[in-house]
């Protein structure tokens, strides 16, 4: 039995098996297989050549800015009678778009004919309704693995259910993965918008095929604002840009290619990486900006890729917010790291750069070009940056009534290839084990047993990172003993604000503290590497009503 791990990286236009990583040798917890042995995924050759993005000219398309969603009317929600609320309609359908000037049109799935979908603008204290309607074709654009829980052959291939990532909503409005519905159906969800300003985003969450639905294009920005944030006079209007990043593989005919294993009966792969980065749905776009400050809402919507963004001008980003809203004070950062589903709210100052260009880079690859042009606009003068943003009171660990030790694990086959991921050693359909009491404070200690970092996301709540602490994997595997081997490392300042997704590093116990505010009911928590989430690295949790 070997525990080596094989990774696959996609090179320019082809497949390369990466060397083994002997430093990542890990013993996965021994667990019985649910339905007998399943072959480990080896990446199959695409049946047609892929686009080599290095051959595409840079910065020939303008950066798309998704339209802002507008309500189509007002309506009462059956669960919230007596109040007519603004109603939005988000219709999911297939459409064609050019990802780059020199590529043939690509079939995408989006909301209202757009991917990213329209940006939802929300204000704290102003609830609204969204009707999420599935008008997609009945055949999936991408290869389904019917061996994965929730994607069995007897279910419709195309199923969707929308979730607003980071929103505190009721259990019936959250996009429960098993509530996914087929084309021709819709669901009406209620969004209370009763939480602090934050960069939220929406995306599909259908059981067993989330990775495919999001890869096909079902994601968009949801910006929640509040008066305190507005009083800070941050750049707004055309000086505030949502910037949603994800990576894709594209076949020469322009169509999306989603990597598959060499077993057609079990096409799931453990992580899908692309070689081309979409910025708001375009490859290598440019945007003209004025020589002033801009606010960028950076959202990582990739299936598995993490970003380490920098600016070519050697200018810093000024980070003002993270997943769940404003940081206490602006932070100058040369690099902004984002794991899947994480967000960074940053300000970039282009003043003094008139006539120059600045690139957004992922380490050295240019993703997006800013062309600084003074359009003679008197408003182009930058307002000063506030020095304080919003207090983030630390949750006192002594207020926690419970600590849960939860493993982040992986089941490998005999060759050490990942086949399935688990949380707490459980499968999705096992009985609920996480059942916090409403308004109580808990510490969740995420014990990463694998060699990878996993971005762990809890629905409903915001939380704070307490620390990441090295531990003895051997002691855990031998006798389930949690033995720390060094002091805890407190989160760096950019991770010390309110979070909803946390990177659980290998060799570490990542400890978060959560106050479970919200409406009682069932929600989910999961890894946001979408291939993991779809293959068992997702668990329900139940918020129990207090007293
Ligand atoms: Cu981004 Cu369960 O979600
Ligand atoms: Cu994971």
Short mmCIF file of C-alpha atoms in Angstrom, two decimals, residues 101-500:
data_model
loop_
_atom_site.label_atom_id
_atom_site.label_comp_id
_atom_site.label_asym_id
_atom_site.label_seq_id
_atom_site.Cartn_x
_atom_site.Cartn_y
_atom_site.Cartn_z
CA UNK A 101 -11.55 37.95 -29.79
CA UNK A 102 -9.65 35.17 -31.57
CA UNK A 103 -11.66 32.22 -30.28
CA UNK A 104 -14.86 30.83 -31.75
CA UNK A 105 -17.95 31.43 -29.59
CA UNK A 106 -18.23 29.24 -26.50
CA UNK A 107 -21.42 27.75 -25.15
CA UNK A 108 -21.81 28.85 -21.55
CA UNK A 109 -24.47 28.59 -18.91
CA UNK A 110 -25.31 31.80 -17.13
CA UNK A 111 -27.97 33.84 -15.44
CA UNK A 112 -29.96 36.18 -17.69
CA UNK A 113 -27.69 35.26 -20.56
CA UNK A 114 -24.55 36.42 -18.80
CA UNK A 115 -21.60 34.74 -17.10
CA UNK A 116 -20.75 36.09 -14.61
CA UNK A 117 -24.44 36.67 -14.04
CA UNK A 118 -25.85 40.13 -13.29
CA UNK A 119 -24.42 41.75 -10.17
CA UNK A 120 -26.95 41.80 -7.35
CA UNK A 121 -26.86 45.04 -5.39
CA UNK A 122 -28.25 44.70 -1.88
CA UNK A 123 -28.56 47.11 1.06
CA UNK A 124 -28.61 46.07 4.67
CA UNK A 125 -32.14 46.09 6.01
CA UNK A 126 -33.72 45.91 2.54
CA UNK A 127 -34.87 42.35 1.90
CA UNK A 128 -35.78 41.14 -1.55
CA UNK A 129 -36.90 38.02 -3.36
CA UNK A 130 -35.24 36.20 -6.21
CA UNK A 131 -36.94 33.71 -8.43
CA UNK A 132 -34.22 31.35 -9.63
CA UNK A 133 -35.52 29.75 -12.81
CA UNK A 134 -33.93 26.85 -14.61
CA UNK A 135 -34.32 27.30 -18.37
CA UNK A 136 -31.25 25.23 -19.25
CA UNK A 137 -31.23 22.40 -21.79
CA UNK A 138 -31.87 18.90 -20.45
CA UNK A 139 -28.45 17.60 -21.50
CA UNK A 140 -25.44 18.64 -19.48
CA UNK A 141 -22.66 20.57 -21.14
CA UNK A 142 -20.03 18.65 -19.18
CA UNK A 143 -19.38 15.02 -18.22
CA UNK A 144 -21.36 13.85 -15.20
CA UNK A 145 -19.98 11.15 -12.93
CA UNK A 146 -23.02 9.05 -12.06
CA UNK A 147 -21.08 7.18 -9.39
CA UNK A 148 -20.98 10.29 -7.24
CA UNK A 149 -23.56 10.65 -4.50
CA UNK A 150 -26.44 12.80 -5.70
CA UNK A 151 -25.62 12.43 -9.39
CA UNK A 152 -27.05 8.94 -9.92
CA UNK A 153 -28.36 7.93 -13.33
CA UNK A 154 -32.00 8.13 -12.27
CA UNK A 155 -31.78 11.87 -11.59
CA UNK A 156 -32.14 14.47 -14.31
CA UNK A 157 -28.70 15.31 -15.72
CA UNK A 158 -29.35 19.00 -15.47
CA UNK A 159 -30.30 20.22 -12.03
CA UNK A 160 -29.54 23.57 -10.41
CA UNK A 161 -30.04 25.35 -7.12
CA UNK A 162 -28.61 28.78 -6.37
CA UNK A 163 -26.78 29.66 -3.19
CA UNK A 164 -25.62 33.11 -2.11
CA UNK A 165 -22.21 32.45 -0.63
CA UNK A 166 -21.82 34.28 2.67
CA UNK A 167 -25.47 35.30 3.04
CA UNK A 168 -27.28 34.80 6.31
CA UNK A 169 -30.57 33.43 5.05
CA UNK A 170 -33.14 30.95 6.30
CA UNK A 171 -32.67 27.22 5.73
CA UNK A 172 -35.30 27.19 2.98
CA UNK A 173 -33.61 29.99 1.03
CA UNK A 174 -30.04 28.80 1.19
CA UNK A 175 -29.78 26.49 -1.80
CA UNK A 176 -29.87 23.15 -0.04
CA UNK A 177 -27.97 20.91 -2.50
CA UNK A 178 -30.68 18.25 -2.59
CA UNK A 179 -33.29 20.86 -3.51
CA UNK A 180 -31.76 21.15 -6.98
CA UNK A 181 -34.43 21.25 -9.65
CA UNK A 182 -34.66 20.34 -13.33
CA UNK A 183 -35.21 22.63 -16.33
CA UNK A 184 -38.69 24.09 -16.46
CA UNK A 185 -38.82 24.68 -12.72
CA UNK A 186 -38.01 27.57 -10.42
CA UNK A 187 -37.69 28.41 -6.74
CA UNK A 188 -38.48 31.67 -4.95
CA UNK A 189 -35.92 32.62 -2.31
CA UNK A 190 -36.06 35.34 0.32
CA UNK A 191 -32.91 37.35 1.12
CA UNK A 192 -33.18 39.34 4.37
CA UNK A 193 -29.91 41.27 3.76
CA UNK A 194 -29.68 41.65 7.54
CA UNK A 195 -25.91 41.56 7.88
CA UNK A 196 -22.90 43.83 7.49
CA UNK A 197 -21.73 45.07 4.12
CA UNK A 198 -19.65 42.45 2.33
CA UNK A 199 -18.58 41.09 -1.04
CA UNK A 200 -20.82 38.07 -1.40
CA UNK A 201 -21.29 35.98 -4.50
CA UNK A 202 -23.83 33.55 -5.83
CA UNK A 203 -23.28 30.28 -7.57
CA UNK A 204 -24.87 26.94 -8.22
CA UNK A 205 -24.92 24.26 -5.51
CA UNK A 206 -26.60 21.21 -7.04
CA UNK A 207 -25.74 17.93 -5.35
CA UNK A 208 -22.98 16.01 -7.11
CA UNK A 209 -22.63 18.41 -10.07
CA UNK A 210 -21.78 21.77 -8.50
CA UNK A 211 -18.29 21.63 -10.02
CA UNK A 212 -19.76 21.23 -13.50
CA UNK A 213 -22.50 23.84 -13.12
CA UNK A 214 -20.10 26.49 -11.88
CA UNK A 215 -17.50 25.55 -14.51
CA UNK A 216 -20.24 25.99 -17.13
CA UNK A 217 -20.66 29.57 -15.91
CA UNK A 218 -23.25 29.69 -13.12
CA UNK A 219 -21.78 32.33 -10.79
CA UNK A 220 -22.04 36.07 -10.15
CA UNK A 221 -21.38 38.87 -7.65
CA UNK A 222 -23.71 39.94 -4.83
CA UNK A 223 -22.61 43.19 -3.22
CA UNK A 224 -24.17 43.96 0.13
CA UNK A 225 -23.81 47.56 1.32
CA UNK A 226 -24.63 49.40 4.53
CA UNK A 227 -24.63 53.04 5.70
CA UNK A 228 -21.43 52.78 7.78
CA UNK A 229 -19.53 51.53 4.79
CA UNK A 230 -21.09 54.17 2.58
CA UNK A 231 -19.97 56.87 5.03
CA UNK A 232 -16.36 55.91 4.31
CA UNK A 233 -16.68 57.40 0.80
CA UNK A 234 -14.80 54.56 -0.83
CA UNK A 235 -14.54 54.64 -4.63
CA UNK A 236 -17.94 53.80 -6.09
CA UNK A 237 -20.01 53.90 -9.25
CA UNK A 238 -17.78 53.32 -12.28
CA UNK A 239 -14.79 53.37 -9.93
CA UNK A 240 -15.84 50.18 -8.24
CA UNK A 241 -15.36 46.98 -10.23
CA UNK A 242 -16.36 43.43 -9.40
CA UNK A 243 -13.57 41.17 -10.64
CA UNK A 244 -14.41 37.48 -10.68
CA UNK A 245 -11.56 35.13 -11.53
CA UNK A 246 -11.63 31.50 -12.56
CA UNK A 247 -9.56 29.17 -14.73
CA UNK A 248 -10.75 27.06 -17.61
CA UNK A 249 -9.51 24.69 -20.31
CA UNK A 250 -10.79 25.51 -23.76
CA UNK A 251 -10.84 23.19 -26.76
CA UNK A 252 -9.81 24.52 -30.16
CA UNK A 253 -13.45 24.65 -31.25
CA UNK A 254 -13.96 27.21 -28.51
CA UNK A 255 -15.89 24.90 -26.19
CA UNK A 256 -15.16 24.47 -22.50
CA UNK A 257 -13.19 21.34 -21.70
CA UNK A 258 -13.61 19.85 -18.25
CA UNK A 259 -10.89 17.31 -17.42
CA UNK A 260 -11.98 13.69 -16.99
CA UNK A 261 -10.36 10.53 -15.75
CA UNK A 262 -9.47 7.74 -18.14
CA UNK A 263 -12.43 5.71 -16.88
CA UNK A 264 -15.54 6.83 -18.80
CA UNK A 265 -17.75 5.25 -16.13
CA UNK A 266 -16.11 7.35 -13.39
CA UNK A 267 -14.92 10.59 -14.97
CA UNK A 268 -14.45 12.53 -11.69
CA UNK A 269 -11.00 14.04 -11.16
CA UNK A 270 -9.82 15.21 -7.78
CA UNK A 271 -9.11 18.81 -8.80
CA UNK A 272 -9.83 20.56 -12.10
CA UNK A 273 -7.27 23.15 -13.11
CA UNK A 274 -7.38 25.22 -16.26
CA UNK A 275 -4.56 26.99 -18.04
CA UNK A 276 -6.49 30.11 -19.01
CA UNK A 277 -7.84 32.67 -16.58
CA UNK A 278 -11.19 34.32 -17.12
CA UNK A 279 -11.63 37.83 -15.68
CA UNK A 280 -15.38 38.45 -15.61
CA UNK A 281 -15.71 35.85 -18.35
CA UNK A 282 -12.95 37.13 -20.70
CA UNK A 283 -9.39 36.01 -21.33
CA UNK A 284 -6.74 38.69 -20.82
CA UNK A 285 -8.98 41.74 -21.12
CA UNK A 286 -8.09 45.40 -20.58
CA UNK A 287 -9.95 48.28 -19.01
CA UNK A 288 -9.40 52.02 -19.21
CA UNK A 289 -9.21 53.65 -15.83
CA UNK A 290 -8.72 57.22 -14.68
CA UNK A 291 -5.68 58.28 -12.65
CA UNK A 292 -7.47 57.90 -9.32
CA UNK A 293 -8.40 55.26 -6.78
CA UNK A 294 -10.54 52.28 -7.74
CA UNK A 295 -12.20 49.68 -5.58
CA UNK A 296 -11.90 46.10 -6.83
CA UNK A 297 -14.08 43.32 -5.46
CA UNK A 298 -11.90 40.30 -6.07
CA UNK A 299 -13.72 36.97 -6.04
CA UNK A 300 -12.11 33.58 -6.63
CA UNK A 301 -14.76 31.52 -8.43
CA UNK A 302 -12.32 28.84 -9.63
CA UNK A 303 -12.99 25.16 -9.05
CA UNK A 304 -9.60 24.50 -7.44
CA UNK A 305 -7.07 27.18 -8.40
CA UNK A 306 -5.79 29.65 -5.87
CA UNK A 307 -4.60 33.09 -6.85
CA UNK A 308 -1.62 35.10 -5.70
CA UNK A 309 -2.35 38.40 -7.28
CA UNK A 310 0.02 41.31 -7.70
CA UNK A 311 0.28 44.50 -9.74
CA UNK A 312 3.01 45.00 -12.33
CA UNK A 313 3.57 48.61 -11.28
CA UNK A 314 4.93 47.34 -7.96
CA UNK A 315 2.09 49.28 -6.46
CA UNK A 316 0.47 47.71 -3.47
CA UNK A 317 -3.14 46.75 -3.17
CA UNK A 318 -4.77 48.38 -0.19
CA UNK A 319 -6.94 45.65 1.22
CA UNK A 320 -10.01 46.98 2.99
CA UNK A 321 -12.14 43.87 3.33
CA UNK A 322 -12.17 40.09 3.30
CA UNK A 323 -14.94 37.52 2.90
CA UNK A 324 -17.46 38.97 5.33
CA UNK A 325 -16.76 42.66 5.10
CA UNK A 326 -14.46 45.44 6.15
CA UNK A 327 -11.21 44.96 8.00
CA UNK A 328 -10.50 47.21 11.00
CA UNK A 329 -8.01 49.28 8.97
CA UNK A 330 -6.66 49.35 5.41
CA UNK A 331 -3.68 47.06 4.80
CA UNK A 332 -1.02 47.57 2.18
CA UNK A 333 -0.29 44.30 0.42
CA UNK A 334 2.00 43.50 -2.48
CA UNK A 335 0.27 40.15 -2.98
CA UNK A 336 -3.26 39.09 -2.37
CA UNK A 337 -3.81 35.39 -1.96
CA UNK A 338 -7.26 33.97 -2.62
CA UNK A 339 -8.30 30.36 -2.25
CA UNK A 340 -11.48 29.19 -3.98
CA UNK A 341 -14.50 31.19 -2.74
CA UNK A 342 -12.41 33.71 -0.81
CA UNK A 343 -12.84 37.41 -1.52
CA UNK A 344 -10.66 40.45 -1.12
CA UNK A 345 -11.99 43.99 -1.24
CA UNK A 346 -9.07 46.15 -2.37
CA UNK A 347 -8.37 49.72 -3.41
CA UNK A 348 -5.80 50.40 -6.12
CA UNK A 349 -4.50 53.90 -6.67
CA UNK A 350 -3.75 54.76 -10.30
CA UNK A 351 -3.08 58.44 -9.64
CA UNK A 352 0.17 59.71 -11.09
CA UNK A 353 0.15 56.87 -13.65
CA UNK A 354 -1.53 58.79 -16.47
CA UNK A 355 -0.63 57.28 -19.84
CA UNK A 356 0.80 54.13 -18.29
CA UNK A 357 -0.48 50.58 -18.04
CA UNK A 358 -0.68 48.37 -14.98
CA UNK A 359 -1.23 44.62 -15.13
CA UNK A 360 -2.94 42.40 -12.64
CA UNK A 361 -0.75 39.31 -12.44
CA UNK A 362 -1.03 35.76 -11.21
CA UNK A 363 2.37 35.33 -10.15
CA UNK A 364 3.96 36.32 -13.45
CA UNK A 365 1.14 35.74 -15.89
CA UNK A 366 -0.70 38.92 -16.84
CA UNK A 367 -4.45 38.51 -16.35
CA UNK A 368 -5.85 41.97 -16.89
CA UNK A 369 -4.46 45.31 -18.05
CA UNK A 370 -5.47 48.66 -16.63
CA UNK A 371 -4.86 51.53 -19.10
CA UNK A 372 -4.60 54.72 -17.13
CA UNK A 373 -6.07 57.62 -19.15
CA UNK A 374 -6.96 61.02 -17.90
CA UNK A 375 -10.28 61.74 -19.53
CA UNK A 376 -10.22 65.32 -18.26
CA UNK A 377 -12.87 64.40 -15.72
CA UNK A 378 -12.77 66.76 -12.77
CA UNK A 379 -14.08 63.99 -10.58
CA UNK A 380 -10.96 62.03 -11.37
CA UNK A 381 -9.39 63.47 -8.22
CA UNK A 382 -9.00 60.75 -5.63
CA UNK A 383 -10.63 61.22 -2.28
CA UNK A 384 -8.45 60.36 0.69
CA UNK A 385 -8.50 56.84 2.07
CA UNK A 386 -10.02 56.43 5.51
CA UNK A 387 -7.55 55.24 8.12
CA UNK A 388 -10.08 53.26 10.13
CA UNK A 389 -12.79 51.09 8.54
CA UNK A 390 -14.89 49.05 10.96
CA UNK A 391 -14.19 47.55 14.34
CA UNK A 392 -13.99 43.76 14.31
CA UNK A 393 -14.47 42.80 17.96
CA UNK A 394 -12.68 39.52 18.67
CA UNK A 395 -14.85 36.67 19.87
CA UNK A 396 -13.52 35.59 23.24
CA UNK A 397 -12.49 31.91 23.11
CA UNK A 398 -13.69 31.62 26.72
CA UNK A 399 -17.23 32.26 25.48
CA UNK A 400 -17.18 29.04 23.44
CA UNK A 401 -19.40 26.34 24.88
CA UNK A 402 -18.03 23.59 22.70
CA UNK A 403 -14.99 22.64 20.69
CA UNK A 404 -15.41 20.20 17.82
CA UNK A 405 -12.44 18.31 16.44
CA UNK A 406 -13.18 17.76 12.76
CA UNK A 407 -10.88 16.00 10.35
CA UNK A 408 -10.32 17.06 6.77
CA UNK A 409 -9.48 13.76 5.15
CA UNK A 410 -9.02 11.92 1.95
CA UNK A 411 -9.52 8.34 0.87
CA UNK A 412 -6.87 7.14 -1.54
CA UNK A 413 -6.68 3.98 -3.58
CA UNK A 414 -3.78 1.54 -3.41
CA UNK A 415 -1.73 3.77 -5.69
CA UNK A 416 -2.20 6.78 -3.52
CA UNK A 417 -4.57 8.56 -5.86
CA UNK A 418 -7.36 10.50 -4.26
CA UNK A 419 -10.78 8.99 -4.75
CA UNK A 420 -12.99 10.72 -2.25
CA UNK A 421 -12.72 13.39 0.42
CA UNK A 422 -14.45 13.50 3.78
CA UNK A 423 -15.09 15.84 6.70
CA UNK A 424 -15.06 14.46 10.21
CA UNK A 425 -14.59 11.04 8.58
CA UNK A 426 -18.23 11.12 7.49
CA UNK A 427 -20.08 10.97 4.22
CA UNK A 428 -22.70 13.50 3.19
CA UNK A 429 -25.55 11.13 3.91
CA UNK A 430 -24.36 10.02 7.36
CA UNK A 431 -26.46 11.29 10.29
CA UNK A 432 -25.87 14.90 11.25
CA UNK A 433 -23.09 15.30 13.79
CA UNK A 434 -22.63 19.09 13.87
CA UNK A 435 -25.63 20.56 15.69
CA UNK A 436 -24.75 23.91 17.27
CA UNK A 437 -27.26 25.75 19.41
CA UNK A 438 -28.56 29.02 18.00
CA UNK A 439 -26.48 32.01 19.21
CA UNK A 440 -23.95 29.78 20.94
CA UNK A 441 -20.23 30.14 20.30
CA UNK A 442 -18.24 27.11 19.17
CA UNK A 443 -14.65 26.45 18.21
CA UNK A 444 -14.17 24.18 15.23
CA UNK A 445 -10.70 22.67 15.03
CA UNK A 446 -10.09 21.45 11.51
CA UNK A 447 -7.46 18.72 11.56
CA UNK A 448 -6.05 18.45 8.05
CA UNK A 449 -4.92 14.86 7.42
CA UNK A 450 -4.09 15.46 3.76
CA UNK A 451 -1.18 17.03 1.92
CA UNK A 452 -3.32 19.80 0.42
CA UNK A 453 -4.79 23.04 1.69
CA UNK A 454 -8.60 22.92 1.68
CA UNK A 455 -10.73 26.08 1.76
CA UNK A 456 -13.44 25.19 4.27
CA UNK A 457 -16.69 27.14 4.10
CA UNK A 458 -19.58 27.27 6.54
CA UNK A 459 -22.93 28.46 5.28
CA UNK A 460 -25.04 30.92 7.30
CA UNK A 461 -22.35 32.24 9.62
CA UNK A 462 -19.32 34.46 9.71
CA UNK A 463 -16.38 33.43 11.85
CA UNK A 464 -12.92 34.41 13.00
CA UNK A 465 -9.70 32.46 12.68
CA UNK A 466 -8.14 31.77 16.07
CA UNK A 467 -4.94 30.10 14.96
CA UNK A 468 -3.26 27.48 12.84
CA UNK A 469 -1.33 25.07 14.95
CA UNK A 470 1.08 22.31 13.89
CA UNK A 471 0.21 18.84 15.14
CA UNK A 472 1.51 15.29 15.04
CA UNK A 473 -0.18 13.43 12.19
CA UNK A 474 1.34 10.14 13.29
CA UNK A 475 -0.17 10.40 16.78
CA UNK A 476 -3.53 11.10 15.19
CA UNK A 477 -3.35 8.21 12.75
CA UNK A 478 -2.04 5.77 15.37
CA UNK A 479 -4.28 6.54 18.30
CA UNK A 480 -6.56 9.46 17.34
CA UNK A 481 -4.59 11.65 19.71
CA UNK A 482 -4.48 15.36 18.93
CA UNK A 483 -0.95 16.28 19.89
CA UNK A 484 0.21 19.78 19.09
CA UNK A 485 3.87 20.09 18.14
CA UNK A 486 4.29 23.83 18.32
CA UNK A 487 2.63 27.07 19.25
CA UNK A 488 -0.46 28.28 17.41
CA UNK A 489 0.05 30.90 14.73
CA UNK A 490 -2.49 33.69 14.94
CA UNK A 491 -3.98 34.82 11.63
CA UNK A 492 -2.12 37.57 9.76
CA UNK A 493 -4.00 40.92 9.69
CA UNK A 494 -5.71 40.26 6.35
CA UNK A 495 -7.20 37.07 7.78
CA UNK A 496 -8.12 38.61 11.11
CA UNK A 497 -11.43 40.07 9.93
CA UNK A 498 -14.73 38.27 9.45
CA UNK A 499 -14.38 35.18 7.28
CA UNK A 500 -16.70 32.55 5.85
#
